[in-house]
Amino acid sequence: MYNLVIYLYVLGVAVASLFDKKIKKMWRGGHEAFRVLEEKVDPGAQYVWFHAASLGEFEQGRPIMERLRREHPEKKILLTFFSPSGYEVRKNYDGADIICYLPLDTPLNARRFLKLVQPCMAFFIKYEFWWNYLELLSKRGIPTYSVSSIFRPNQIFFRWYGHHYRRVLKCFTKFFVQNETSRALLATLGITDVAVTGDTRFDRVLAIKAQAKELPVVDAFKQGRKVFVAGSSWQPDEDIFIRFFNTHKDWKLIIAPHVIGEDHLMQILSGLERKAVRYTQTTPEEARDADCLIIDCFGLLSSIYRYGEISYVGGGFGVGIHNVLEAAVWSVPVIFGPNNRRFQEAQELLASGGGIEIGSYDDFCGVMERLMSDAPYLEKCSREAGSYVEGKSGATDAILADVTF
């Protein structure tokens, strides 16, 4: 049944690739992966394979890859992605020896892939459960780990109709899960080789903080003024905070939208009633006199949050919020929209007092007015955000202490 679904999925992807550029990249990338592997795999080397669906999962696996690189330079690293949004951004990442797409999970692809790579170990990040790859890894006795994984009762493994598919979980050597709930759920299936180690993203954001980039344009823009930083924003988010900041001229605004296409940037500019400049088109001198700075490039957001007294993370009025940890690590309160229930870190940040949920423009106004006028409250929220991240670090150490390379 699984393979039938996979073959139907392959057919659907092939057809969709004719009409969608993103799917076309994934389709081509999967086919080109074998050529990449044939050209680059060193038959005499030992490869540790990391698979990440997309960019978020890559960031979770990155602390382990970088520690492995430092402590076991004799090993080589293969990094695979499923989504173009991960591969296209990190295809030149220098922490891996080979980077490619993972071909779709057919029995033939899995056999061919493992024959070429012959990994000595594999790490699947968070939600990755590819039956044919995992079954072959298990049959060949290759240690295979699930890292920063998280399980919920509504997943197929725990439903009455998921009896067949839950067998894929038995292919893992060990699970390193984020919370006790996940451990307990796996125990109901008889899976006990599980360690609650937390989420490696906390280690990653702390490393990013330590390596923050110097940004002269943003330094000049701030110039001692109070700044609100909105990261990974979408139009529903922007409709709320732009309206507010158009009438609160004592604060400056930095917007790093999730989509930086020209149409979206023009839409943002058209909504602003205060002087705005674009990061790639301005100078420190011009930025100093502006009220709003629009970040129209990738790779800077994690360093920019430190310039804010208050932050906002977008996506909560759509499919789900983006990375709240990148903001919280700088000890600034994090505001976000209502679609955050599936994100453990957001729920815990709310509980700590470092995160604040809004559901409307009026909610946002109330939150902002209190944070702006109540200094002790702002200080408390800021402190709780930073303490939350610090207190959750250490997953990388716990995982690597339990793995023998």
Short mmCIF file of C-alpha atoms in Angstrom, two decimals:
data_model
loop_
_atom_site.label_atom_id
_atom_site.label_comp_id
_atom_site.label_asym_id
_atom_site.label_seq_id
_atom_site.Cartn_x
_atom_site.Cartn_y
_atom_site.Cartn_z
CA MET A 1 0.00 0.00 0.00
CA TYR A 2 2.80 2.43 0.91
CA ASN A 3 4.62 1.81 -2.37
CA LEU A 4 1.39 2.21 -4.32
CA VAL A 5 0.88 5.61 -2.69
CA ILE A 6 4.49 6.54 -3.42
CA TYR A 7 4.16 5.63 -7.11
CA LEU A 8 0.96 7.65 -7.37
CA TYR A 9 2.78 10.51 -5.65
CA VAL A 10 5.66 10.22 -8.14
CA LEU A 11 3.16 10.44 -10.98
CA GLY A 12 1.52 13.48 -9.39
CA VAL A 13 4.86 15.22 -8.91
CA ALA A 14 5.83 14.51 -12.53
CA VAL A 15 2.61 16.12 -13.79
CA ALA A 16 2.76 19.04 -11.34
CA SER A 17 6.37 19.77 -12.33
CA LEU A 18 5.09 20.86 -15.73
CA PHE A 19 3.22 23.74 -14.13
CA ASP A 20 5.01 24.65 -10.88
CA LYS A 21 8.60 25.93 -10.78
CA LYS A 22 9.25 24.78 -7.20
CA ILE A 23 8.01 21.26 -7.88
CA LYS A 24 10.01 21.21 -11.12
CA LYS A 25 13.20 21.94 -9.16
CA MET A 26 12.44 19.10 -6.77
CA TRP A 27 11.66 16.69 -9.63
CA ARG A 28 14.86 17.52 -11.49
CA GLY A 29 16.90 17.54 -8.31
CA GLY A 30 15.79 14.03 -7.40
CA HIS A 31 16.88 12.73 -10.79
CA GLU A 32 20.16 14.64 -10.74
CA ALA A 33 21.01 13.31 -7.27
CA PHE A 34 22.29 10.03 -8.66
CA ARG A 35 24.59 11.82 -11.08
CA VAL A 36 25.90 13.99 -8.21
CA LEU A 37 26.54 10.93 -6.06
CA GLU A 38 28.24 9.01 -8.86
CA GLU A 39 30.59 11.94 -9.44
CA LYS A 40 31.34 12.90 -5.84
CA VAL A 41 31.16 9.85 -3.58
CA ASP A 42 34.59 8.69 -2.48
CA PRO A 43 34.40 4.85 -2.34
CA GLY A 44 37.10 4.74 0.34
CA ALA A 45 35.39 7.19 2.70
CA GLN A 46 32.90 6.68 5.51
CA TYR A 47 29.81 8.82 5.06
CA VAL A 48 27.46 9.96 7.80
CA TRP A 49 24.15 10.76 6.13
CA PHE A 50 21.91 13.59 7.36
CA HIS A 51 18.48 14.04 5.83
CA ALA A 52 16.46 17.21 6.33
CA ALA A 53 13.14 17.89 4.62
CA SER A 54 13.70 21.63 4.39
CA LEU A 55 15.51 24.60 5.89
CA GLY A 56 14.04 24.34 9.38
CA GLU A 57 15.08 20.72 9.76
CA PHE A 58 18.52 21.56 8.39
CA GLU A 59 18.97 24.10 11.19
CA GLN A 60 18.07 21.37 13.69
CA GLY A 61 20.65 18.99 12.24
CA ARG A 62 23.34 21.62 11.80
CA PRO A 63 24.71 21.62 15.39
CA ILE A 64 25.31 17.85 15.13
CA MET A 65 26.93 18.13 11.71
CA GLU A 66 29.27 20.87 12.85
CA ARG A 67 30.30 19.03 16.00
CA LEU A 68 30.89 15.88 13.94
CA ARG A 69 33.01 17.90 11.51
CA ARG A 70 35.20 19.22 14.33
CA GLU A 71 35.53 16.06 16.41
CA HIS A 72 35.60 13.39 13.68
CA PRO A 73 37.28 14.92 10.61
CA GLU A 74 37.95 11.42 9.29
CA LYS A 75 34.21 11.07 8.52
CA LYS A 76 32.54 12.67 5.50
CA ILE A 77 29.06 14.19 5.61
CA LEU A 78 26.29 13.68 3.05
CA LEU A 79 23.37 16.10 3.39
CA THR A 80 20.12 15.53 1.51
CA PHE A 81 17.00 17.69 1.21
CA PHE A 82 13.48 16.97 0.08
CA SER A 83 12.32 20.54 -0.52
CA PRO A 84 13.80 23.19 -2.82
CA SER A 85 13.31 25.75 -0.04
CA GLY A 86 16.02 23.92 1.87
CA TYR A 87 18.29 22.79 -0.94
CA GLU A 88 18.37 26.07 -2.87
CA VAL A 89 19.33 28.06 0.23
CA ARG A 90 21.95 25.61 1.58
CA LYS A 91 23.31 23.89 -1.52
CA ASN A 92 26.66 25.61 -0.95
CA TYR A 93 26.86 24.89 2.78
CA ASP A 94 30.51 24.15 3.51
CA GLY A 95 29.78 21.90 6.49
CA ALA A 96 28.92 18.94 4.25
CA ASP A 97 31.01 17.12 1.65
CA ILE A 98 28.09 16.30 -0.65
CA ILE A 99 24.70 18.05 -0.83
CA CYS A 100 21.85 16.87 -3.04
CA TYR A 101 18.14 16.15 -3.15
CA LEU A 102 16.84 12.85 -1.81
CA PRO A 103 15.24 10.87 -4.67
CA LEU A 104 11.64 9.91 -4.02
CA ASP A 105 11.18 6.89 -1.77
CA THR A 106 10.67 4.07 -4.25
CA PRO A 107 12.29 0.66 -3.62
CA LEU A 108 14.52 1.08 -6.68
CA ASN A 109 15.66 4.58 -5.69
CA ALA A 110 16.41 3.48 -2.12
CA ARG A 111 18.52 0.52 -3.26
CA ARG A 112 20.41 2.60 -5.81
CA PHE A 113 21.00 5.45 -3.38
CA LEU A 114 22.36 3.24 -0.58
CA LYS A 115 24.52 1.26 -2.99
CA LEU A 116 26.20 4.47 -4.11
CA VAL A 117 26.64 6.06 -0.68
CA GLN A 118 27.01 3.06 1.66
CA PRO A 119 26.64 5.28 4.75
CA CYS A 120 28.09 4.15 8.05
CA MET A 121 25.37 6.01 9.96
CA ALA A 122 22.22 8.04 9.24
CA PHE A 123 20.37 10.88 10.97
CA PHE A 124 16.81 11.74 9.97
CA ILE A 125 15.72 15.12 11.33
CA LYS A 126 12.34 15.62 13.04
CA TYR A 127 9.48 14.33 10.84
CA GLU A 128 11.30 12.24 8.25
CA PHE A 129 9.92 8.67 7.94
CA TRP A 130 10.75 7.27 4.49
CA TRP A 131 9.82 3.58 4.57
CA ASN A 132 12.02 2.12 1.82
CA TYR A 133 15.15 4.01 2.84
CA LEU A 134 14.67 3.21 6.50
CA GLU A 135 13.86 -0.44 5.92
CA LEU A 136 17.04 -0.93 3.88
CA LEU A 137 19.14 0.89 6.47
CA SER A 138 17.72 -1.38 9.16
CA LYS A 139 18.24 -4.58 7.14
CA ARG A 140 21.85 -3.61 6.50
CA GLY A 141 22.50 -2.92 10.17
CA ILE A 142 23.34 0.74 9.65
CA PRO A 143 22.77 2.79 12.86
CA THR A 144 19.92 5.18 12.14
CA TYR A 145 18.73 7.94 14.46
CA SER A 146 15.71 10.22 14.59
CA VAL A 147 16.80 13.61 15.94
CA SER A 148 14.67 16.36 17.50
CA SER A 149 11.60 14.34 16.63
CA ILE A 150 8.26 15.09 18.18
CA PHE A 151 5.13 12.94 18.24
CA ARG A 152 1.45 13.74 18.73
CA PRO A 153 -1.57 11.45 19.28
CA ASN A 154 -3.17 12.48 15.97
CA GLN A 155 -0.27 11.18 13.86
CA ILE A 156 -0.94 8.12 11.73
CA PHE A 157 1.30 5.92 13.90
CA PHE A 158 -1.12 6.19 16.81
CA ARG A 159 -4.40 5.82 14.92
CA TRP A 160 -6.26 2.51 14.57
CA TYR A 161 -5.61 2.51 10.81
CA GLY A 162 -1.87 3.15 11.18
CA HIS A 163 -0.91 -0.36 12.25
CA HIS A 164 1.00 -1.13 9.06
CA TYR A 165 2.83 2.18 8.71
CA ARG A 166 3.94 2.32 12.35
CA ARG A 167 6.34 -0.52 11.54
CA VAL A 168 8.61 2.08 9.97
CA LEU A 169 9.39 3.35 13.47
CA LYS A 170 10.99 0.00 14.34
CA CYS A 171 13.68 0.71 11.72
CA PHE A 172 15.35 3.36 13.89
CA THR A 173 18.20 2.48 16.19
CA LYS A 174 17.18 5.21 18.64
CA PHE A 175 14.92 8.22 18.93
CA PHE A 176 16.12 11.51 20.40
CA VAL A 177 12.81 13.24 21.04
CA GLN A 178 11.89 16.74 22.14
CA ASN A 179 9.55 15.95 25.03
CA GLU A 180 8.20 13.39 27.46
CA THR A 181 4.88 13.15 25.60
CA SER A 182 6.71 11.83 22.55
CA ARG A 183 8.54 9.23 24.64
CA ALA A 184 5.28 8.08 26.22
CA LEU A 185 3.53 7.79 22.84
CA LEU A 186 6.34 5.67 21.41
CA ALA A 187 6.21 3.47 24.50
CA THR A 188 2.57 2.60 23.69
CA LEU A 189 3.91 1.02 20.49
CA GLY A 190 6.58 -0.94 22.33
CA ILE A 191 9.38 1.40 21.27
CA THR A 192 11.56 2.08 24.29
CA ASP A 193 14.98 2.98 22.88
CA VAL A 194 14.11 6.65 23.29
CA ALA A 195 15.89 9.55 24.97
CA VAL A 196 14.25 12.89 25.80
CA THR A 197 17.03 15.29 24.77
CA GLY A 198 15.10 18.36 23.66
CA ASP A 199 15.42 20.35 20.47
CA THR A 200 18.81 21.08 18.88
CA ARG A 201 17.43 24.37 17.51
CA PHE A 202 18.10 25.96 20.90
CA ASP A 203 21.80 25.14 20.52
CA ARG A 204 21.69 26.48 16.98
CA VAL A 205 20.18 29.87 17.84
CA LEU A 206 22.69 30.32 20.67
CA ALA A 207 25.51 29.59 18.19
CA ILE A 208 23.99 32.10 15.74
CA LYS A 209 23.85 34.70 18.49
CA ALA A 210 27.54 34.16 19.26
CA GLN A 211 28.38 34.63 15.57
CA ALA A 212 26.08 37.59 14.86
CA LYS A 213 27.02 39.71 11.87
CA GLU A 214 28.07 43.34 12.09
CA LEU A 215 25.50 45.45 10.24
CA PRO A 216 26.58 49.11 9.88
CA VAL A 217 23.39 50.11 8.07
CA VAL A 218 21.21 48.76 10.89
CA ASP A 219 23.49 50.29 13.53
CA ALA A 220 23.04 53.68 11.88
CA PHE A 221 19.28 53.17 11.54
CA LYS A 222 18.83 52.50 15.25
CA GLN A 223 20.99 55.34 16.63
CA GLY A 224 19.67 54.95 20.16
CA ARG A 225 16.01 54.94 19.09
CA LYS A 226 13.44 52.34 20.14
CA VAL A 227 12.95 49.75 17.40
CA PHE A 228 10.30 47.15 16.64
CA VAL A 229 11.59 44.22 14.54
CA ALA A 230 9.12 42.20 12.48
CA GLY A 231 10.60 39.03 11.01
CA SER A 232 9.28 36.51 8.45
CA SER A 233 6.12 38.58 8.02
CA TRP A 234 3.26 37.97 5.59
CA GLN A 235 0.64 40.44 4.41
CA PRO A 236 -1.88 39.70 7.24
CA ASP A 237 0.90 40.42 9.76
CA GLU A 238 1.99 43.57 7.93
CA ASP A 239 -1.57 44.89 7.74
CA ILE A 240 -1.56 44.93 11.54
CA PHE A 241 1.83 46.34 12.54
CA ILE A 242 2.25 48.81 9.65
CA ARG A 243 -1.11 50.40 10.51
CA PHE A 244 0.04 50.75 14.12
CA PHE A 245 3.47 52.21 13.38
CA ASN A 246 2.13 54.72 10.89
CA THR A 247 0.69 56.56 13.89
CA HIS A 248 3.43 55.89 16.49
CA LYS A 249 6.27 58.02 15.29
CA ASP A 250 8.39 57.70 18.44
CA TRP A 251 9.37 54.15 17.41
CA LYS A 252 11.26 52.89 14.38
CA LEU A 253 10.30 49.79 12.43
CA ILE A 254 12.39 47.06 10.77
CA ILE A 255 10.53 44.65 8.47
CA ALA A 256 12.15 41.45 7.20
CA PRO A 257 9.33 39.90 5.12
CA HIS A 258 9.16 36.19 4.45
CA VAL A 259 8.72 36.84 0.74
CA ILE A 260 11.09 39.39 -0.78
CA GLY A 261 9.69 39.45 -4.29
CA GLU A 262 9.44 42.89 -5.84
CA ASP A 263 5.63 42.89 -5.84
CA HIS A 264 5.50 42.22 -2.12
CA LEU A 265 8.14 44.84 -1.33
CA MET A 266 6.18 47.43 -3.32
CA GLN A 267 3.04 46.46 -1.42
CA ILE A 268 4.82 47.06 1.89
CA LEU A 269 6.17 50.42 0.75
CA SER A 270 2.74 51.52 -0.46
CA GLY A 271 1.28 50.89 3.00
CA LEU A 272 3.91 52.88 4.88
CA GLU A 273 3.21 56.55 5.62
CA ARG A 274 6.66 57.19 7.08
CA LYS A 275 10.07 57.45 5.46
CA ALA A 276 11.28 54.00 4.46
CA VAL A 277 14.46 52.65 2.88
CA ARG A 278 15.48 49.27 1.54
CA TYR A 279 18.54 47.60 3.04
CA THR A 280 20.23 46.79 -0.28
CA GLN A 281 19.57 50.26 -1.70
CA THR A 282 20.56 52.54 1.16
CA THR A 283 23.60 53.87 3.02
CA PRO A 284 24.22 54.27 6.75
CA GLU A 285 23.75 58.03 6.36
CA GLU A 286 20.37 57.65 4.63
CA ALA A 287 19.24 54.87 6.99
CA ARG A 288 19.93 57.11 10.01
CA ASP A 289 17.18 59.50 8.92
CA ALA A 290 14.63 56.83 7.98
CA ASP A 291 11.72 55.60 10.11
CA CYS A 292 11.41 52.18 8.54
CA LEU A 293 14.07 49.80 7.22
CA ILE A 294 12.95 46.99 4.91
CA ILE A 295 15.29 44.00 4.75
CA ASP A 296 15.11 42.96 1.10
CA CYS A 297 17.62 40.10 1.22
CA PHE A 298 18.08 36.80 3.02
CA GLY A 299 20.50 35.77 5.74
CA LEU A 300 20.36 38.76 8.10
CA LEU A 301 17.24 38.31 10.22
CA SER A 302 18.83 36.28 13.01
CA SER A 303 21.37 39.06 13.54
CA ILE A 304 18.80 41.86 13.21
CA TYR A 305 16.54 40.83 16.08
CA ARG A 306 19.14 42.15 18.54
CA TYR A 307 18.35 45.72 17.48
CA GLY A 308 14.76 45.50 18.70
CA GLU A 309 13.16 46.29 22.03
CA ILE A 310 10.15 44.25 20.89
CA SER A 311 9.90 41.63 18.13
CA TYR A 312 7.20 40.08 16.00
CA VAL A 313 7.41 36.74 14.19
CA GLY A 314 5.07 36.24 11.26
CA GLY A 315 3.06 33.35 9.89
CA GLY A 316 0.59 33.07 12.75
CA PHE A 317 -2.29 34.29 10.61
CA GLY A 318 -1.51 31.68 7.93
CA VAL A 319 -0.10 28.16 7.87
CA GLY A 320 1.85 28.64 11.10
CA ILE A 321 4.42 30.85 12.79
CA HIS A 322 8.07 30.92 11.81
CA ASN A 323 11.12 30.64 14.07
CA VAL A 324 10.41 32.40 17.38
CA LEU A 325 13.70 31.23 18.91
CA GLU A 326 15.82 33.46 16.66
CA ALA A 327 14.13 36.45 18.28
CA ALA A 328 13.80 35.16 21.85
CA VAL A 329 17.52 34.33 22.11
CA TRP A 330 18.22 38.09 22.11
CA SER A 331 16.05 38.59 25.21
CA VAL A 332 13.28 40.51 23.50
CA PRO A 333 9.54 39.80 23.86
CA VAL A 334 8.12 37.91 20.89
CA ILE A 335 4.63 38.69 19.57
CA PHE A 336 2.94 36.31 17.12
CA GLY A 337 -0.42 35.33 15.67
CA PRO A 338 -2.89 32.64 16.76
CA ASN A 339 -1.80 29.72 14.59
CA ASN A 340 0.91 28.48 16.94
CA ARG A 341 -0.62 25.43 18.66
CA ARG A 342 1.49 22.93 16.71
CA PHE A 343 4.73 24.66 17.73
CA GLN A 344 5.98 23.48 21.09
CA GLU A 345 8.53 26.28 21.41
CA ALA A 346 5.82 28.90 20.89
CA GLN A 347 3.57 27.30 23.47
CA GLU A 348 6.40 27.13 25.99
CA LEU A 349 7.46 30.70 25.23
CA LEU A 350 3.89 31.83 25.91
CA ALA A 351 3.89 29.93 29.20
CA SER A 352 7.21 31.49 30.22
CA GLY A 353 5.94 35.03 29.65
CA GLY A 354 8.47 35.75 26.91
CA GLY A 355 5.91 35.26 24.14
CA ILE A 356 2.61 37.05 23.57
CA GLU A 357 -0.19 35.91 21.26
CA ILE A 358 -2.47 38.27 19.36
CA GLY A 359 -5.55 37.55 17.30
CA SER A 360 -6.42 40.94 15.85
CA TYR A 361 -5.30 44.53 15.33
CA ASP A 362 -6.97 45.54 18.59
CA ASP A 363 -5.06 42.80 20.45
CA PHE A 364 -1.82 44.07 18.94
CA CYS A 365 -2.55 47.65 19.99
CA GLY A 366 -3.26 46.57 23.56
CA VAL A 367 -0.08 44.51 23.80
CA MET A 368 2.09 47.24 22.29
CA GLU A 369 0.65 50.00 24.46
CA ARG A 370 1.42 48.01 27.59
CA LEU A 371 4.94 47.08 26.49
CA MET A 372 5.66 50.67 25.48
CA SER A 373 4.31 52.26 28.66
CA ASP A 374 5.15 49.67 31.35
CA ALA A 375 8.95 49.43 31.60
CA PRO A 376 9.00 46.72 34.33
CA TYR A 377 6.64 44.56 32.25
CA LEU A 378 8.80 44.99 29.14
CA GLU A 379 11.89 44.10 31.15
CA LYS A 380 10.22 40.99 32.60
CA CYS A 381 9.04 39.74 29.19
CA SER A 382 12.50 40.35 27.74
CA ARG A 383 14.22 38.48 30.55
CA GLU A 384 11.84 35.52 30.34
CA ALA A 385 12.36 35.17 26.58
CA GLY A 386 16.14 34.94 26.91
CA SER A 387 16.02 32.68 29.96
CA TYR A 388 13.67 30.28 28.16
CA VAL A 389 16.15 29.72 25.32
CA GLU A 390 19.16 29.41 27.62
CA GLY A 391 17.36 26.88 29.78
CA LYS A 392 16.53 24.61 26.83
CA SER A 393 20.05 24.30 25.43
CA GLY A 394 22.18 21.16 25.55
CA ALA A 395 20.37 18.74 23.19
CA THR A 396 23.40 18.41 20.92
CA ASP A 397 25.66 17.36 23.81
CA ALA A 398 23.09 14.82 25.04
CA ILE A 399 22.67 13.25 21.59
CA LEU A 400 26.35 13.00 20.77
CA ALA A 401 27.14 11.53 24.20
CA ASP A 402 24.82 8.64 23.26
CA VAL A 403 26.13 8.00 19.72
CA THR A 404 29.31 6.10 18.92
CA PHE A 405 31.05 7.21 15.72
#
